Short mmCIF file of C-alpha atoms in Angstrom, two decimals:
data_model
loop_
_atom_site.label_atom_id
_atom_site.label_comp_id
_atom_site.label_asym_id
_atom_site.label_seq_id
_atom_site.Cartn_x
_atom_site.Cartn_y
_atom_site.Cartn_z
CA MET A 18 -26.20 19.89 -9.91
CA LEU A 19 -23.69 21.04 -8.12
CA ILE A 20 -25.12 21.50 -5.07
CA THR A 21 -26.89 17.81 -5.04
CA SER A 22 -23.30 16.38 -6.15
CA ILE A 23 -21.70 17.81 -3.21
CA GLY A 24 -24.84 16.20 -0.73
CA GLN A 25 -23.86 12.94 -2.59
CA GLY A 26 -19.94 12.82 -2.67
CA LEU A 27 -20.37 13.60 1.60
CA LEU A 28 -22.49 10.49 2.22
CA TRP A 29 -20.66 8.03 0.12
CA ALA A 30 -17.39 9.13 1.30
CA PRO A 31 -16.41 6.78 4.46
CA LEU A 32 -17.21 4.46 2.00
CA VAL A 33 -15.04 5.43 -0.56
CA ILE A 34 -13.03 6.04 2.13
CA GLY A 35 -13.40 2.25 3.11
CA VAL A 36 -12.19 1.34 0.52
CA PHE A 37 -9.19 3.31 0.31
CA LEU A 38 -8.03 1.87 3.38
CA THR A 39 -8.19 -1.42 1.54
CA PHE A 40 -7.12 -0.81 -1.78
CA ARG A 41 -4.24 1.15 -1.04
CA ILE A 42 -3.59 0.96 2.66
CA LEU A 43 -2.86 -2.15 2.24
CA ASN A 44 -2.44 -3.10 -0.52
CA ILE A 45 -5.15 -5.08 -0.17
CA PRO A 46 -8.63 -5.76 -2.85
CA ASP A 47 -11.65 -6.34 -0.75
CA LEU A 48 -14.99 -7.35 -2.19
CA THR A 49 -16.54 -8.07 0.89
CA THR A 50 -17.06 -3.95 0.40
CA GLU A 51 -20.12 -5.12 -1.59
CA GLY A 52 -21.68 -6.68 0.07
CA SER A 53 -21.37 -5.12 3.48
CA PHE A 54 -22.48 -2.39 1.88
CA PRO A 55 -26.22 -3.78 1.81
CA LEU A 56 -25.91 -5.81 5.63
CA GLY A 57 -24.61 -1.85 7.04
CA ALA A 58 -28.76 -0.77 5.71
CA ALA A 59 -30.70 -3.32 6.13
CA VAL A 60 -28.75 -3.84 10.04
CA THR A 61 -28.96 -0.31 10.25
CA ILE A 62 -32.92 -0.26 9.44
CA SER A 63 -33.76 -3.13 10.33
CA SER A 64 -33.25 -1.49 13.65
CA MET A 65 -35.01 1.16 13.25
CA LEU A 66 -37.73 -0.28 13.01
CA ALA A 67 -37.73 -2.51 15.62
CA GLY A 68 -37.58 1.75 17.57
CA GLN A 69 -33.42 2.37 17.64
CA SER A 70 -32.90 5.62 17.23
CA ALA A 71 -31.28 6.78 13.97
CA ILE A 72 -27.67 6.61 15.43
CA VAL A 73 -28.07 3.84 17.73
CA ALA A 74 -29.53 2.23 14.04
CA SER A 75 -26.00 3.69 12.57
CA LEU A 76 -23.42 2.57 14.88
CA LEU A 77 -25.16 -1.25 15.04
CA GLY A 78 -24.61 -1.31 11.00
CA PHE A 79 -21.30 -0.03 11.67
CA VAL A 80 -20.69 -2.47 13.44
CA ALA A 81 -21.66 -5.26 11.56
CA GLY A 82 -19.60 -4.00 8.28
CA CYS A 83 -16.73 -4.67 11.11
CA LEU A 84 -18.32 -7.84 11.59
CA ALA A 85 -18.57 -8.83 8.12
CA GLY A 86 -14.85 -7.98 7.63
CA TRP A 87 -13.53 -9.86 10.39
CA VAL A 88 -15.05 -12.79 8.57
CA THR A 89 -13.13 -11.79 5.45
CA GLY A 90 -9.29 -11.25 8.31
CA VAL A 91 -10.25 -14.11 9.69
CA LEU A 92 -10.18 -15.93 6.09
CA ASP A 93 -7.21 -13.76 4.70
CA THR A 94 -4.61 -14.77 7.93
CA LYS A 95 -5.51 -17.43 9.68
CA LEU A 96 -6.97 -19.81 6.63
CA LYS A 97 -4.28 -18.81 4.14
CA MET A 98 -7.46 -18.50 1.43
CA PRO A 99 -6.61 -15.49 -1.28
CA SER A 100 -7.75 -11.48 -0.36
CA LEU A 101 -9.77 -12.33 -3.43
CA LEU A 102 -10.84 -15.13 -3.03
CA ALA A 103 -12.28 -14.40 0.69
CA GLY A 104 -13.75 -11.68 -0.96
CA ILE A 105 -15.99 -13.03 -2.89
CA LEU A 106 -16.84 -16.03 -0.47
CA THR A 107 -18.00 -13.52 2.74
CA MET A 108 -20.49 -11.24 -0.24
CA THR A 109 -21.75 -13.89 -1.09
CA GLY A 110 -22.88 -15.35 2.29
CA LEU A 111 -23.72 -11.53 2.95
CA TYR A 112 -26.12 -12.09 0.62
CA SER A 113 -28.49 -15.17 2.49
CA ILE A 114 -27.94 -13.12 5.79
CA ASN A 115 -28.66 -10.11 4.39
CA MET A 116 -32.13 -11.85 3.68
CA HIS A 117 -31.98 -13.61 6.57
CA ILE A 118 -32.14 -10.16 8.36
CA MET A 119 -34.43 -8.40 6.09
CA GLY A 120 -36.48 -10.82 5.85
CA LYS A 121 -37.97 -10.03 1.74
CA ALA A 122 -35.29 -8.01 -0.64
CA ASN A 123 -36.66 -4.48 -0.25
CA ILE A 124 -37.86 -2.89 3.33
CA PRO A 125 -38.32 0.57 2.78
CA LEU A 126 -38.53 3.00 6.14
CA LEU A 127 -41.11 5.48 6.40
CA ASP A 128 -42.81 7.54 9.99
CA GLN A 129 -39.54 7.15 11.87
CA LYS A 130 -36.99 9.94 12.53
CA THR A 131 -33.99 10.09 10.35
CA LEU A 132 -30.90 11.74 11.09
CA MET A 133 -32.60 14.97 9.11
CA GLY A 134 -35.29 14.07 11.13
CA TRP A 135 -32.57 16.26 13.93
CA LEU A 136 -32.68 19.61 11.15
CA PRO A 137 -34.23 22.73 10.83
CA ALA A 138 -37.56 21.03 8.55
CA SER A 139 -37.46 25.07 7.06
CA TRP A 140 -34.08 24.12 5.23
CA SER A 141 -33.99 22.23 1.39
CA LEU A 142 -33.15 18.63 1.05
CA ASN A 143 -29.89 19.57 -0.91
CA LEU A 144 -28.80 21.73 2.96
CA GLN A 145 -30.08 18.90 5.17
CA THR A 146 -28.30 16.58 3.70
CA ILE A 147 -24.77 19.04 2.96
CA VAL A 148 -25.02 19.01 6.79
CA ILE A 149 -24.99 15.42 7.54
CA GLY A 150 -23.35 14.49 5.68
CA SER A 151 -19.83 17.21 5.90
CA VAL A 152 -21.09 15.94 10.13
CA VAL A 153 -20.29 12.02 9.36
CA THR A 154 -17.69 12.33 6.77
CA LEU A 155 -15.71 14.85 10.03
CA VAL A 156 -16.57 12.87 12.07
CA VAL A 157 -14.26 9.94 10.07
CA LEU A 158 -11.89 12.23 8.63
CA ALA A 159 -11.26 13.32 12.68
CA GLY A 160 -11.04 9.87 13.59
CA LEU A 161 -8.33 7.97 10.54
CA ILE A 162 -6.56 11.18 11.38
CA TRP A 163 -5.95 10.92 14.81
CA LEU A 164 -5.78 6.96 14.59
CA PHE A 165 -3.23 7.02 12.14
CA GLN A 166 -1.52 9.23 14.55
CA THR A 167 -0.95 6.44 17.51
CA ARG A 168 1.03 3.27 17.09
CA LEU A 169 -1.90 0.87 15.79
CA GLY A 170 -2.13 3.75 12.66
CA LEU A 171 1.60 3.39 12.09
CA SER A 172 1.78 0.29 12.16
CA LEU A 173 -1.03 -0.33 9.68
CA MET A 174 0.13 1.05 7.23
CA ALA A 175 3.85 -0.02 8.14
CA THR A 176 2.19 -3.96 7.51
CA GLY A 177 1.00 -2.12 4.20
CA ASN A 178 3.77 -1.23 3.71
CA ASN A 179 5.71 -4.11 4.11
CA PRO A 180 4.60 -6.83 5.98
CA ALA A 181 7.59 -8.71 6.16
CA MET A 182 9.46 -6.19 7.78
CA SER A 183 6.83 -5.21 10.33
CA ALA A 184 6.02 -8.87 11.03
CA ALA A 185 11.13 -8.39 11.61
CA ASN A 186 10.18 -5.61 13.66
CA GLY A 187 6.68 -7.45 15.92
CA ILE A 188 4.13 -5.54 14.54
CA TYR A 189 1.34 -8.39 14.58
CA THR A 190 0.58 -8.03 11.08
CA ASP A 191 -2.14 -10.59 10.62
CA ARG A 192 -4.16 -8.94 13.63
CA MET A 193 -3.58 -5.57 11.15
CA VAL A 194 -5.16 -7.14 8.78
CA ILE A 195 -8.42 -7.56 10.34
CA ILE A 196 -8.10 -4.16 11.34
CA GLY A 197 -8.11 -2.88 8.06
CA TYR A 198 -10.47 -4.73 6.91
CA MET A 199 -13.52 -4.20 9.81
CA LEU A 200 -12.93 -0.40 9.48
CA SER A 201 -13.24 -0.64 5.83
CA ASN A 202 -16.47 -2.25 5.40
CA GLY A 203 -17.42 -0.97 8.82
CA LEU A 204 -17.94 2.67 7.51
CA ILE A 205 -20.92 3.02 4.96
CA ALA A 206 -23.11 5.61 4.93
CA GLN A 207 -26.43 5.88 2.69
CA SER A 208 -29.13 8.35 2.04
CA ASN A 209 -32.13 5.90 0.33
CA GLY A 210 -34.46 6.02 2.18
CA TYR A 211 -34.73 2.23 1.59
CA ALA A 212 -32.26 -1.55 2.85
CA ASP A 213 -32.20 -3.03 -0.53
CA ILE A 214 -30.75 -6.86 -1.05
CA GLY A 215 -28.85 -5.70 -4.29
CA MET A 216 -28.04 -2.48 -3.71
CA GLY A 217 -24.53 -3.64 -3.30
CA ILE A 218 -23.34 -4.34 -6.63
CA GLY A 219 -21.02 -1.28 -8.67
CA THR A 220 -20.05 -0.50 -5.12
CA ILE A 221 -16.31 -1.15 -5.09
CA VAL A 222 -16.85 0.57 -9.19
CA ILE A 223 -17.89 3.86 -7.17
CA GLY A 224 -15.39 2.49 -4.39
CA LEU A 225 -12.34 1.78 -6.69
CA ALA A 226 -13.75 5.33 -8.87
CA SER A 227 -13.91 7.95 -6.40
CA VAL A 228 -10.66 6.34 -4.90
CA LEU A 229 -8.21 7.21 -8.30
CA VAL A 230 -10.22 10.58 -9.56
CA GLY A 231 -9.04 11.65 -5.61
CA GLU A 232 -5.68 11.08 -6.57
CA ILE A 233 -5.95 12.84 -9.18
CA PHE A 234 -6.70 15.27 -8.00
CA LEU A 235 -5.46 16.18 -4.76
CA HIS A 236 -2.48 13.70 -3.19
CA GLY A 237 0.45 13.87 -1.20
CA ARG A 238 1.98 11.38 1.89
CA GLN A 239 1.27 13.92 3.79
CA ILE A 240 -2.27 10.38 5.59
CA TRP A 241 -5.08 13.93 5.85
CA VAL A 242 -4.22 15.17 2.19
CA ARG A 243 -5.05 11.54 0.58
CA LEU A 244 -8.55 11.46 3.08
CA THR A 245 -9.02 14.60 2.17
CA GLY A 246 -8.93 13.41 -1.12
CA MET A 247 -11.00 10.84 -1.18
CA VAL A 248 -13.82 13.57 0.30
CA VAL A 249 -12.66 15.24 -2.50
CA GLY A 250 -13.06 12.29 -5.59
CA ALA A 251 -16.14 10.75 -4.26
CA ILE A 252 -17.48 14.62 -4.50
CA ILE A 253 -16.24 14.37 -8.44
CA TYR A 254 -17.35 11.49 -9.43
CA CYS A 255 -21.22 11.62 -7.77
CA TYR A 256 -20.93 14.78 -10.32
CA LEU A 257 -19.57 13.13 -13.28
CA LEU A 258 -22.60 11.56 -12.86
CA THR A 259 -25.14 14.31 -11.73
CA LEU A 260 -23.81 15.43 -15.69
CA ALA A 261 -24.23 12.34 -17.76
CA MET A 262 -27.55 11.86 -16.36
CA GLY A 263 -28.22 15.63 -17.24
CA LEU A 264 -27.03 15.06 -20.05
CA GLY A 265 -30.31 11.97 -21.07
CA PHE A 266 -28.39 9.07 -20.13
CA PRO A 267 -31.16 7.04 -18.00
CA VAL A 268 -31.23 6.37 -14.71
CA ASN A 269 -30.29 1.67 -15.86
CA ASP A 270 -27.51 3.11 -17.20
CA LEU A 271 -25.99 4.66 -14.21
CA LYS A 272 -23.26 1.20 -13.43
CA ILE A 273 -21.97 0.92 -17.11
CA LEU A 274 -21.32 5.38 -16.92
CA SER A 275 -19.36 4.40 -13.26
CA ALA A 276 -17.30 0.90 -15.63
CA ALA A 277 -16.49 3.82 -17.94
CA ILE A 278 -15.67 6.30 -14.69
CA LEU A 279 -13.56 3.53 -13.95
CA VAL A 280 -11.70 2.88 -17.02
CA ILE A 281 -11.38 6.65 -17.54
CA VAL A 282 -9.38 7.68 -14.08
CA ILE A 283 -6.97 3.83 -14.84
CA CYS A 284 -6.56 5.40 -18.09
CA LEU A 285 -5.43 8.89 -17.82
CA PRO A 286 -1.92 8.64 -16.01
CA LEU A 287 -0.99 5.29 -17.74
CA LEU A 288 -1.34 7.94 -20.45
CA GLN A 289 0.14 11.29 -18.41
CA ASN A 290 3.10 8.39 -17.69
CA LYS A 291 3.54 7.55 -21.42
CA TYR A 292 3.48 11.35 -22.69
CA ARG A 293 5.68 12.76 -19.75
CA THR A 294 8.53 9.87 -21.56
CA LYS A 295 8.56 10.93 -24.63
CA TRP A 296 8.45 14.36 -24.09
CA GLN A 297 11.02 13.84 -21.18
CA LEU A 298 12.99 11.85 -23.56
CA ARG A 299 12.50 14.73 -26.76
CA ARG A 300 14.31 17.30 -24.74
CA TYR A 301 17.13 14.82 -23.93
CA LEU A 302 17.60 14.42 -27.51
CA LYS A 303 17.49 17.60 -28.06
CA GLU A 304 20.06 18.97 -24.94
CA ILE A 305 22.88 16.11 -26.19
CA GLY A 306 22.50 17.67 -29.55
CA VAL A 307 20.07 14.47 -31.22
CA ASP A 308 17.18 14.16 -33.70
CA GLN A 309 14.62 13.33 -32.74
CA HIS A 310 13.17 11.48 -35.40
CA ALA A 311 16.32 9.69 -36.29
CA THR A 312 14.95 7.41 -33.19
CA THR A 313 12.09 6.17 -34.72
CA ASN A 314 13.57 5.21 -38.05
CA TYR A 315 15.44 1.86 -37.83
CA SER A 316 17.49 2.23 -40.49
CA GLU A 317 19.53 4.80 -39.03
CA ARG A 318 19.05 3.77 -35.42
CA PRO A 319 23.19 2.09 -36.69
CA THR A 320 24.30 5.79 -37.28
CA LEU A 321 22.32 7.46 -34.61
CA ALA A 322 24.06 4.62 -32.23
CA LYS A 323 27.88 5.27 -33.82
CA SER A 324 27.13 8.78 -33.96
CA LEU A 325 27.08 8.54 -30.05
CA LEU A 326 29.98 6.63 -29.35
CA SER A 327 32.20 8.60 -31.06
CA ARG A 328 30.65 11.10 -29.43
CA ASN A 329 30.94 9.53 -25.94
CA GLN A 330 35.01 8.53 -27.04
CA GLN A 331 34.93 11.91 -28.20
CA ARG A 332 35.14 13.23 -24.12
CA ALA A 333 36.68 10.41 -22.20
CA ALA A 334 39.41 11.74 -24.69
CA ARG A 335 39.70 15.13 -23.64
CA LEU A 336 38.86 14.03 -19.92
CA LYS A 337 41.39 12.13 -20.51
CA GLY A 338 43.79 14.59 -21.66
CA ARG A 339 42.80 16.75 -18.70
CA GLU A 340 43.68 14.05 -16.85
CA SER A 341 47.59 14.58 -17.71
CA ASN A 342 48.04 17.54 -17.71
CA ASP A 343 47.22 17.52 -13.84
#
């Protein structure tokens, strides 16, 4: 179960990293992913059926995803549409485009040689998936880590942190946003062996859940730590789904399980912060000698306030006395 989750998580990692780029780096909720994911699959498989190699077809799928992100970026920056609406419009338009590319709702990949065909046939499917997923994920991580060390990458992060200040310092923020959209929607990977018109439904939920899970288990300020956390989040998310299926949940419930996991990982940090705040308050009240139960009794709040006021007055008097003695 764990080995299968690692392989599937590594294949999902580029998608999660793409969602991370718009959701965390640019602070933009982008729904284009649900249309660009089947677009990349449609272009990749159609290219392979037309005689292209798996590597060339995958690169064409990446370019197609970048074009979808470019459309959303133009709608957002040039036409001044809200980012959420721009993503919805692009996603809706891509439905018809995907149908034109595939010609039908589903096209399988039959006897064509895939990336796994380059590996020894004696290897198990899980091992082949882990090797291919590791290679693709490492290439994506290395490319993005290098990118964020360049002026372009730093400008991209600065645009997400403070667009107004970035524009004041001469950064073309609209261009950075468009580039972010293109990278986000170009980073897709799939191992289903087919392209389906509805395969993109729920991908944004999968991406967001993996992003939040990764930030819980591995967080930091350095970009390589954050990107690695996205890979860890994708693996843990796939493991949770595999564990749920192992407990007897039907495959048709995967979408609602994905939504439930997203709700949990959103609420968990909030509950942690709430508990941490209460613990710090109790510790502070204990240090100053105040009964923590007195703060919960509304009738005793005036007495508590007078007690705190008198103590502050006594401290002020002592400080004043020390100053006069000096």
